[in-house]
Amino acid sequence: MNAKYINTIRWKFIWAFILSILSGAALLTAVYQLVNSSLYVSPETKPSPYTTALKWIINHIGSAPLLFAAGVVSFLIFFFLFTRKIISYLEEITAGIQKMTKVGEPHRIEVRTTDELGVLAENINIMSERLEHSLMEERTAVQSKNELITGVSHDLRTPLTSVLGFLEYIEQDRCRDEMEMRYYVDIAYQKTQVLRKLIDDLFEYTRVNSGGPPLVLERLDLKAFVRQLVEEAVPDLDMADMACTIKDHTREALWILAAPYELVRAYENLIANAIRYGREGKKLEVSFEREGDQAVVRISNFGEMIAETDLPHIFERFYRAERSRSQHTGGSGLGLAIAKGIIDRHQGSITAQSDMYRTDFVTRFPVAED
């Protein structure tokens, strides 16, 4: 609690002290006048028992001690009444702070005033909301870490077990001839390539999603950039027996601000994903257009439809639409997550749409005007 709030509380108590004195003095004055009027009795009138008792008290105790005692009592009563709300509010604020610090749970305090105490209560509520947000982030981080460990363990164990099995078979001289040994060595080599790809993707995913250094942005013609990546993917298209069609719905260049060496990984993953899942459709389609101030690139394949239940999760790490988690068709399960992380860092967006005819991955970036 800073000096501003302490001064506010101090002045509230000083003001309550002054009001208590003034109220007590006014009450004593009224009582004094009432007593004097009641003590005045004409000679013809017989004094009442109340008047007789009051005269006896004044004559034997004195009016000064009596007024002093009445003044102290009235001051304490008025001071309690004037400070009761302040003390109650301070106790409520203190209890809320203790609950947040000791129990570690969010707590909201009712804002009853518009002065500094009300501002203090509102600040505590804001702090409580931030605490709740931090706790949720911490729980999410722990869950995310556990899921990451589980996914990595599962995907590393499968190829590693195969490699160890084939190497153990060779090490125990169980091969019938050199040809069989070479066959097993080749399988082990392919599994180690899968392991290396998974580890590379894992490091890339961690680097992208941990923030990393700031991007060094430059003006980039998105159309020319993606066209070049499609040309570089021609060998993979040929191996998959697929053709590529490019549709340009705008004549102008689509200039954006981007870090080319970062963005290339995102589109390589999207193109590779389209080739992997579009073999049956025999075609890859890339289209360019401009929607308002957005540069839009659509990468489409015509293979098997992505189930509606899978669409919200395909950009999550280690998520694969096929339940078998096959390394051959499903990759590492990190490609789309890496692509989304890179595109998000460029202030862009990526969405997926799929029906029985085609599957589209649509990326959007703000256009960099001249």
Short mmCIF file of C-alpha atoms in Angstrom, two decimals:
data_model
loop_
_atom_site.label_atom_id
_atom_site.label_comp_id
_atom_site.label_asym_id
_atom_site.label_seq_id
_atom_site.Cartn_x
_atom_site.Cartn_y
_atom_site.Cartn_z
CA MET A 1 0.00 0.00 0.00
CA ASN A 2 1.69 3.21 -1.10
CA ALA A 3 1.80 6.62 0.61
CA LYS A 4 -1.18 7.94 -1.37
CA TYR A 5 -3.56 5.39 0.13
CA ILE A 6 -2.04 5.77 3.61
CA ASN A 7 -2.58 9.54 3.47
CA THR A 8 -6.19 9.01 2.35
CA ILE A 9 -6.87 6.69 5.29
CA ARG A 10 -5.12 9.11 7.67
CA TRP A 11 -7.26 12.03 6.53
CA LYS A 12 -10.43 9.95 6.78
CA PHE A 13 -9.63 9.17 10.42
CA ILE A 14 -8.74 12.81 11.13
CA TRP A 15 -12.02 13.92 9.61
CA ALA A 16 -13.88 11.29 11.66
CA PHE A 17 -12.06 12.55 14.78
CA ILE A 18 -13.13 16.14 14.11
CA LEU A 19 -16.72 15.14 13.37
CA SER A 20 -16.82 13.07 16.56
CA ILE A 21 -15.67 16.06 18.65
CA LEU A 22 -18.19 18.41 17.02
CA SER A 23 -21.03 15.90 17.31
CA GLY A 24 -20.16 15.18 20.95
CA ALA A 25 -20.02 18.91 21.77
CA ALA A 26 -23.38 19.48 20.10
CA LEU A 27 -24.89 16.58 22.02
CA LEU A 28 -23.45 17.80 25.33
CA THR A 29 -24.76 21.32 24.68
CA ALA A 30 -28.22 19.97 23.97
CA VAL A 31 -28.13 17.76 27.06
CA TYR A 32 -26.84 20.65 29.20
CA GLN A 33 -29.71 22.87 28.07
CA LEU A 34 -32.18 20.08 28.72
CA VAL A 35 -30.78 19.47 32.19
CA ASN A 36 -30.86 23.19 33.10
CA SER A 37 -34.45 23.48 31.95
CA SER A 38 -35.42 20.40 33.93
CA LEU A 39 -33.64 21.66 37.08
CA TYR A 40 -35.55 24.91 37.07
CA VAL A 41 -38.61 24.39 39.24
CA SER A 42 -40.85 27.17 40.55
CA PRO A 43 -41.30 27.44 44.37
CA GLU A 44 -44.94 26.43 44.07
CA THR A 45 -44.15 23.23 42.16
CA LYS A 46 -43.07 20.04 43.93
CA PRO A 47 -39.84 18.66 42.37
CA SER A 48 -40.07 15.27 40.67
CA PRO A 49 -37.91 12.28 41.77
CA TYR A 50 -35.91 12.63 38.52
CA THR A 51 -35.09 16.31 39.30
CA THR A 52 -34.22 15.49 42.89
CA ALA A 53 -31.84 12.66 41.80
CA LEU A 54 -30.21 14.88 39.19
CA LYS A 55 -29.63 17.67 41.75
CA TRP A 56 -28.13 15.14 44.17
CA ILE A 57 -25.69 13.85 41.50
CA ILE A 58 -24.61 17.36 40.51
CA ASN A 59 -24.18 18.46 44.16
CA HIS A 60 -22.18 15.38 45.22
CA ILE A 61 -20.21 14.59 42.01
CA GLY A 62 -20.08 17.91 40.24
CA SER A 63 -21.12 18.99 36.79
CA ALA A 64 -17.57 19.15 35.36
CA PRO A 65 -16.68 15.45 35.90
CA LEU A 66 -20.12 14.49 34.71
CA LEU A 67 -19.78 16.51 31.52
CA PHE A 68 -16.27 15.15 30.95
CA ALA A 69 -17.42 11.52 31.29
CA ALA A 70 -20.41 12.17 29.03
CA GLY A 71 -18.14 13.90 26.49
CA VAL A 72 -15.71 10.95 26.38
CA VAL A 73 -18.52 8.45 25.97
CA SER A 74 -20.22 10.47 23.24
CA PHE A 75 -16.89 10.97 21.43
CA LEU A 76 -16.16 7.24 21.43
CA ILE A 77 -19.66 6.43 20.20
CA PHE A 78 -19.53 8.97 17.36
CA PHE A 79 -15.94 7.99 16.41
CA PHE A 80 -16.96 4.35 16.17
CA LEU A 81 -19.96 5.23 14.03
CA PHE A 82 -17.94 7.44 11.68
CA THR A 83 -15.04 4.97 11.25
CA ARG A 84 -17.03 1.73 11.22
CA LYS A 85 -17.40 1.63 7.42
CA ILE A 86 -13.75 2.57 6.85
CA ILE A 87 -12.48 -0.12 9.23
CA SER A 88 -14.87 -2.71 7.77
CA TYR A 89 -13.74 -1.88 4.24
CA LEU A 90 -10.07 -2.05 5.23
CA GLU A 91 -10.66 -5.41 6.88
CA GLU A 92 -12.34 -6.69 3.70
CA ILE A 93 -9.44 -5.44 1.54
CA THR A 94 -6.89 -6.98 3.93
CA ALA A 95 -8.74 -10.30 3.94
CA GLY A 96 -8.80 -10.30 0.13
CA ILE A 97 -5.06 -9.64 -0.06
CA GLN A 98 -4.34 -12.39 2.48
CA LYS A 99 -6.48 -14.85 0.53
CA MET A 100 -4.57 -14.09 -2.66
CA THR A 101 -1.12 -14.26 -1.06
CA LYS A 102 -1.61 -17.22 1.30
CA VAL A 103 -4.15 -19.40 -0.47
CA GLY A 104 -3.07 -18.34 -3.98
CA GLU A 105 -6.62 -18.04 -5.23
CA PRO A 106 -8.18 -15.13 -7.12
CA HIS A 107 -10.53 -12.97 -5.06
CA ARG A 108 -12.71 -10.01 -6.02
CA ILE A 109 -13.46 -7.11 -3.67
CA GLU A 110 -16.61 -5.03 -4.04
CA VAL A 111 -15.80 -1.45 -5.05
CA ARG A 112 -17.94 0.70 -2.76
CA THR A 113 -16.36 4.14 -3.05
CA THR A 114 -14.86 6.34 -5.75
CA ASP A 115 -11.96 7.64 -3.65
CA GLU A 116 -8.50 6.16 -3.25
CA LEU A 117 -9.83 3.20 -1.27
CA GLY A 118 -12.14 2.36 -4.15
CA VAL A 119 -9.21 2.70 -6.54
CA LEU A 120 -7.19 0.41 -4.25
CA ALA A 121 -9.96 -2.20 -4.31
CA GLU A 122 -10.17 -1.97 -8.11
CA ASN A 123 -6.38 -2.38 -8.42
CA ILE A 124 -6.55 -5.45 -6.17
CA ASN A 125 -9.29 -6.87 -8.40
CA ILE A 126 -7.09 -6.28 -11.45
CA MET A 127 -4.21 -8.00 -9.66
CA SER A 128 -6.53 -10.89 -8.80
CA GLU A 129 -7.56 -11.25 -12.46
CA ARG A 130 -3.91 -11.25 -13.49
CA LEU A 131 -3.18 -13.87 -10.84
CA GLU A 132 -6.00 -16.02 -12.19
CA HIS A 133 -4.69 -15.56 -15.72
CA SER A 134 -1.17 -16.48 -14.60
CA LEU A 135 -2.44 -19.60 -12.83
CA MET A 136 -4.31 -20.65 -15.97
CA GLU A 137 -1.20 -20.04 -18.08
CA GLU A 138 0.87 -22.06 -15.63
CA ARG A 139 -1.56 -24.97 -15.76
CA THR A 140 -1.66 -24.76 -19.54
CA ALA A 141 2.14 -24.69 -19.68
CA VAL A 142 2.41 -27.75 -17.44
CA GLN A 143 -0.18 -29.61 -19.51
CA SER A 144 1.54 -28.52 -22.71
CA LYS A 145 4.90 -29.71 -21.40
CA ASN A 146 3.46 -33.08 -20.43
CA GLU A 147 1.81 -33.47 -23.82
CA LEU A 148 5.07 -32.52 -25.54
CA ILE A 149 7.04 -35.09 -23.54
CA THR A 150 4.41 -37.74 -24.25
CA GLY A 151 4.37 -37.00 -27.98
CA VAL A 152 8.14 -36.87 -28.31
CA SER A 153 8.57 -40.08 -26.31
CA HIS A 154 6.04 -41.91 -28.47
CA ASP A 155 7.46 -40.72 -31.79
CA LEU A 156 11.09 -41.29 -30.80
CA ARG A 157 10.50 -44.72 -29.34
CA THR A 158 9.02 -46.30 -32.49
CA PRO A 159 11.90 -45.71 -34.96
CA LEU A 160 14.51 -46.08 -32.23
CA THR A 161 13.15 -49.51 -31.33
CA SER A 162 13.35 -50.56 -34.97
CA VAL A 163 16.95 -49.30 -35.31
CA LEU A 164 18.03 -51.11 -32.14
CA GLY A 165 16.29 -54.29 -33.24
CA PHE A 166 17.98 -54.40 -36.67
CA LEU A 167 21.40 -53.45 -35.24
CA GLU A 168 21.09 -56.12 -32.56
CA TYR A 169 20.21 -58.66 -35.27
CA ILE A 170 23.35 -57.66 -37.21
CA GLU A 171 25.57 -57.46 -34.13
CA GLN A 172 24.67 -61.05 -33.17
CA ASP A 173 25.72 -62.28 -36.67
CA ARG A 174 22.28 -63.64 -37.41
CA CYS A 175 22.33 -62.43 -41.04
CA ARG A 176 22.53 -65.25 -43.59
CA ASP A 177 24.63 -63.27 -46.05
CA GLU A 178 25.94 -59.81 -46.83
CA MET A 179 22.88 -58.93 -48.93
CA GLU A 180 20.55 -59.53 -46.00
CA MET A 181 22.84 -57.50 -43.74
CA ARG A 182 22.82 -54.60 -46.22
CA TYR A 183 19.03 -54.83 -46.35
CA TYR A 184 18.75 -54.43 -42.57
CA VAL A 185 21.37 -51.67 -42.52
CA ASP A 186 19.36 -49.80 -45.14
CA ILE A 187 16.18 -50.08 -43.03
CA ALA A 188 18.05 -48.88 -39.94
CA TYR A 189 19.44 -45.96 -41.94
CA GLN A 190 15.95 -44.95 -43.08
CA LYS A 191 14.70 -45.08 -39.49
CA THR A 192 17.57 -42.84 -38.36
CA GLN A 193 16.58 -40.39 -41.10
CA VAL A 194 13.08 -40.35 -39.62
CA LEU A 195 14.59 -39.72 -36.20
CA ARG A 196 16.70 -36.85 -37.50
CA LYS A 197 13.67 -35.31 -39.24
CA LEU A 198 11.64 -35.54 -36.05
CA ILE A 199 14.40 -33.98 -33.95
CA ASP A 200 14.89 -31.17 -36.49
CA ASP A 201 11.16 -30.48 -36.53
CA LEU A 202 11.06 -30.52 -32.76
CA PHE A 203 13.87 -27.97 -32.49
CA GLU A 204 12.21 -25.83 -35.18
CA TYR A 205 8.85 -25.96 -33.41
CA THR A 206 10.45 -25.00 -30.09
CA ARG A 207 12.36 -22.12 -31.68
CA VAL A 208 9.30 -20.74 -33.49
CA ASN A 209 6.91 -21.00 -30.54
CA SER A 210 9.34 -19.71 -27.92
CA GLY A 211 9.39 -16.31 -29.63
CA GLY A 212 13.02 -16.26 -30.63
CA PRO A 213 14.83 -13.15 -31.85
CA PRO A 214 12.80 -10.43 -33.61
CA LEU A 215 12.11 -11.02 -37.28
CA VAL A 216 14.15 -9.00 -39.77
CA LEU A 217 11.38 -7.96 -42.15
CA GLU A 218 11.77 -6.87 -45.75
CA ARG A 219 9.46 -6.27 -48.67
CA LEU A 220 8.66 -9.58 -50.35
CA ASP A 221 6.62 -10.40 -53.47
CA LEU A 222 4.56 -13.27 -52.08
CA LYS A 223 3.51 -14.50 -55.53
CA ALA A 224 7.06 -14.81 -56.85
CA PHE A 225 8.18 -16.30 -53.53
CA VAL A 226 5.58 -19.11 -53.53
CA ARG A 227 6.04 -19.78 -57.28
CA GLN A 228 9.74 -20.41 -56.69
CA LEU A 229 8.97 -22.85 -53.86
CA VAL A 230 6.52 -24.71 -56.11
CA GLU A 231 9.21 -25.03 -58.78
CA GLU A 232 11.62 -26.43 -56.22
CA ALA A 233 8.97 -29.02 -55.26
CA VAL A 234 8.68 -30.36 -58.84
CA PRO A 235 10.84 -33.47 -58.10
CA ASP A 236 8.54 -34.37 -55.17
CA LEU A 237 5.50 -33.79 -57.39
CA ASP A 238 6.96 -36.07 -60.05
CA MET A 239 7.65 -38.78 -57.49
CA ALA A 240 4.03 -38.52 -56.32
CA ASP A 241 2.82 -38.50 -59.95
CA MET A 242 1.11 -35.17 -59.38
CA ALA A 243 0.70 -32.04 -61.51
CA CYS A 244 0.64 -28.47 -60.23
CA THR A 245 -1.74 -25.74 -61.38
CA ILE A 246 -1.22 -22.07 -60.50
CA LYS A 247 -4.16 -19.68 -60.62
CA ASP A 248 -3.52 -15.95 -60.39
CA HIS A 249 -6.68 -13.97 -59.65
CA THR A 250 -4.88 -10.63 -59.43
CA ARG A 251 -2.49 -9.02 -61.88
CA GLU A 252 -0.67 -6.95 -59.30
CA ALA A 253 2.19 -8.18 -57.16
CA LEU A 254 1.35 -9.14 -53.60
CA TRP A 255 3.95 -7.30 -51.54
CA ILE A 256 4.17 -8.13 -47.84
CA LEU A 257 6.66 -7.51 -45.04
CA ALA A 258 8.30 -10.81 -44.16
CA ALA A 259 11.47 -12.61 -43.18
CA PRO A 260 12.04 -14.85 -46.24
CA TYR A 261 14.25 -17.41 -44.52
CA GLU A 262 11.55 -17.93 -41.88
CA LEU A 263 8.57 -17.92 -44.24
CA VAL A 264 10.13 -20.45 -46.62
CA ARG A 265 9.82 -23.18 -43.97
CA ALA A 266 6.10 -22.49 -43.53
CA TYR A 267 5.27 -22.82 -47.23
CA GLU A 268 7.59 -25.80 -47.69
CA ASN A 269 5.63 -27.59 -44.97
CA LEU A 270 2.28 -26.64 -46.54
CA ILE A 271 3.36 -27.82 -50.00
CA ALA A 272 4.83 -31.04 -48.60
CA ASN A 273 1.62 -31.66 -46.66
CA ALA A 274 -0.47 -31.12 -49.82
CA ILE A 275 1.70 -33.58 -51.75
CA ARG A 276 1.60 -36.17 -48.97
CA TYR A 277 -2.19 -36.15 -48.72
CA GLY A 278 -3.08 -35.30 -52.34
CA ARG A 279 -1.57 -38.26 -54.16
CA GLU A 280 -4.97 -39.75 -54.92
CA GLY A 281 -6.20 -36.52 -56.53
CA LYS A 282 -3.10 -36.31 -58.76
CA LYS A 283 -3.11 -32.52 -58.57
CA LEU A 284 -1.80 -29.63 -56.51
CA GLU A 285 -3.36 -26.20 -56.97
CA VAL A 286 -1.89 -22.87 -55.83
CA SER A 287 -3.93 -19.68 -56.23
CA PHE A 288 -3.23 -16.00 -55.47
CA GLU A 289 -5.68 -13.20 -54.82
CA ARG A 290 -6.09 -9.99 -52.91
CA GLU A 291 -8.97 -9.43 -50.50
CA GLY A 292 -9.01 -5.81 -49.37
CA ASP A 293 -5.69 -5.21 -47.63
CA GLN A 294 -4.94 -8.94 -47.36
CA ALA A 295 -2.65 -10.99 -49.62
CA VAL A 296 -4.21 -14.46 -49.89
CA VAL A 297 -2.48 -17.69 -50.95
CA ARG A 298 -4.53 -20.88 -51.24
CA ILE A 299 -2.76 -24.26 -51.43
CA SER A 300 -5.16 -27.05 -52.36
CA ASN A 301 -5.02 -30.79 -52.80
CA PHE A 302 -7.72 -33.15 -54.03
CA GLY A 303 -7.03 -36.18 -51.91
CA GLU A 304 -8.92 -37.64 -49.00
CA MET A 305 -11.17 -35.30 -47.05
CA ILE A 306 -10.13 -34.20 -43.56
CA ALA A 307 -12.87 -35.12 -41.10
CA GLU A 308 -14.80 -32.24 -39.62
CA THR A 309 -13.81 -33.34 -36.12
CA ASP A 310 -10.13 -33.19 -37.07
CA LEU A 311 -10.13 -29.74 -38.71
CA PRO A 312 -9.96 -27.70 -35.45
CA HIS A 313 -6.90 -29.70 -34.32
CA ILE A 314 -4.72 -30.12 -37.40
CA PHE A 315 -2.44 -27.20 -36.41
CA GLU A 316 -1.76 -28.70 -33.00
CA ARG A 317 1.60 -30.35 -32.47
CA PHE A 318 1.81 -34.12 -32.90
CA TYR A 319 -1.78 -34.21 -34.13
CA ARG A 320 -2.41 -36.44 -37.10
CA ALA A 321 -5.75 -36.99 -38.75
CA GLU A 322 -5.01 -40.65 -39.37
CA ARG A 323 -5.33 -42.63 -36.16
CA SER A 324 -2.47 -45.01 -36.95
CA ARG A 325 0.09 -42.22 -36.43
CA SER A 326 1.98 -43.64 -39.42
CA GLN A 327 5.33 -41.99 -39.94
CA HIS A 328 5.11 -42.66 -43.65
CA THR A 329 1.95 -40.65 -44.25
CA GLY A 330 1.72 -38.55 -41.13
CA GLY A 331 5.22 -37.16 -40.91
CA SER A 332 6.35 -35.88 -37.55
CA GLY A 333 3.05 -34.24 -36.69
CA LEU A 334 4.84 -30.91 -36.32
CA GLY A 335 4.85 -29.54 -39.89
CA LEU A 336 1.53 -27.70 -39.74
CA ALA A 337 2.19 -26.51 -36.19
CA ILE A 338 5.53 -25.03 -37.32
CA ALA A 339 3.86 -23.38 -40.33
CA LYS A 340 1.19 -21.80 -38.14
CA GLY A 341 3.77 -20.56 -35.64
CA ILE A 342 5.82 -18.88 -38.39
CA ILE A 343 2.76 -17.31 -40.02
CA ASP A 344 1.49 -16.04 -36.66
CA ARG A 345 4.86 -14.36 -36.05
CA HIS A 346 4.38 -12.49 -39.34
CA GLN A 347 0.99 -11.17 -38.13
CA GLY A 348 -0.70 -13.43 -40.67
CA SER A 349 -3.29 -16.17 -40.35
CA ILE A 350 -3.82 -19.67 -41.65
CA THR A 351 -7.05 -21.65 -41.91
CA ALA A 352 -8.06 -25.01 -43.34
CA GLN A 353 -11.17 -26.05 -45.24
CA SER A 354 -12.01 -29.53 -46.47
CA ASP A 355 -14.86 -31.27 -48.23
CA MET A 356 -15.24 -34.43 -50.30
CA TYR A 357 -13.75 -32.70 -53.37
CA ARG A 358 -10.76 -30.69 -52.08
CA THR A 359 -8.78 -29.51 -49.08
CA ASP A 360 -7.59 -25.89 -48.91
CA PHE A 361 -4.97 -24.29 -46.68
CA VAL A 362 -5.48 -20.53 -46.87
CA THR A 363 -2.86 -18.05 -45.66
CA ARG A 364 -3.42 -14.32 -45.30
CA PHE A 365 -0.92 -11.52 -44.73
CA PRO A 366 -1.31 -7.75 -44.51
CA VAL A 367 -0.33 -6.12 -47.81
CA ALA A 368 2.66 -3.78 -47.60
CA GLU A 369 1.65 -0.67 -49.52
CA ASP A 370 4.19 1.42 -51.43
#
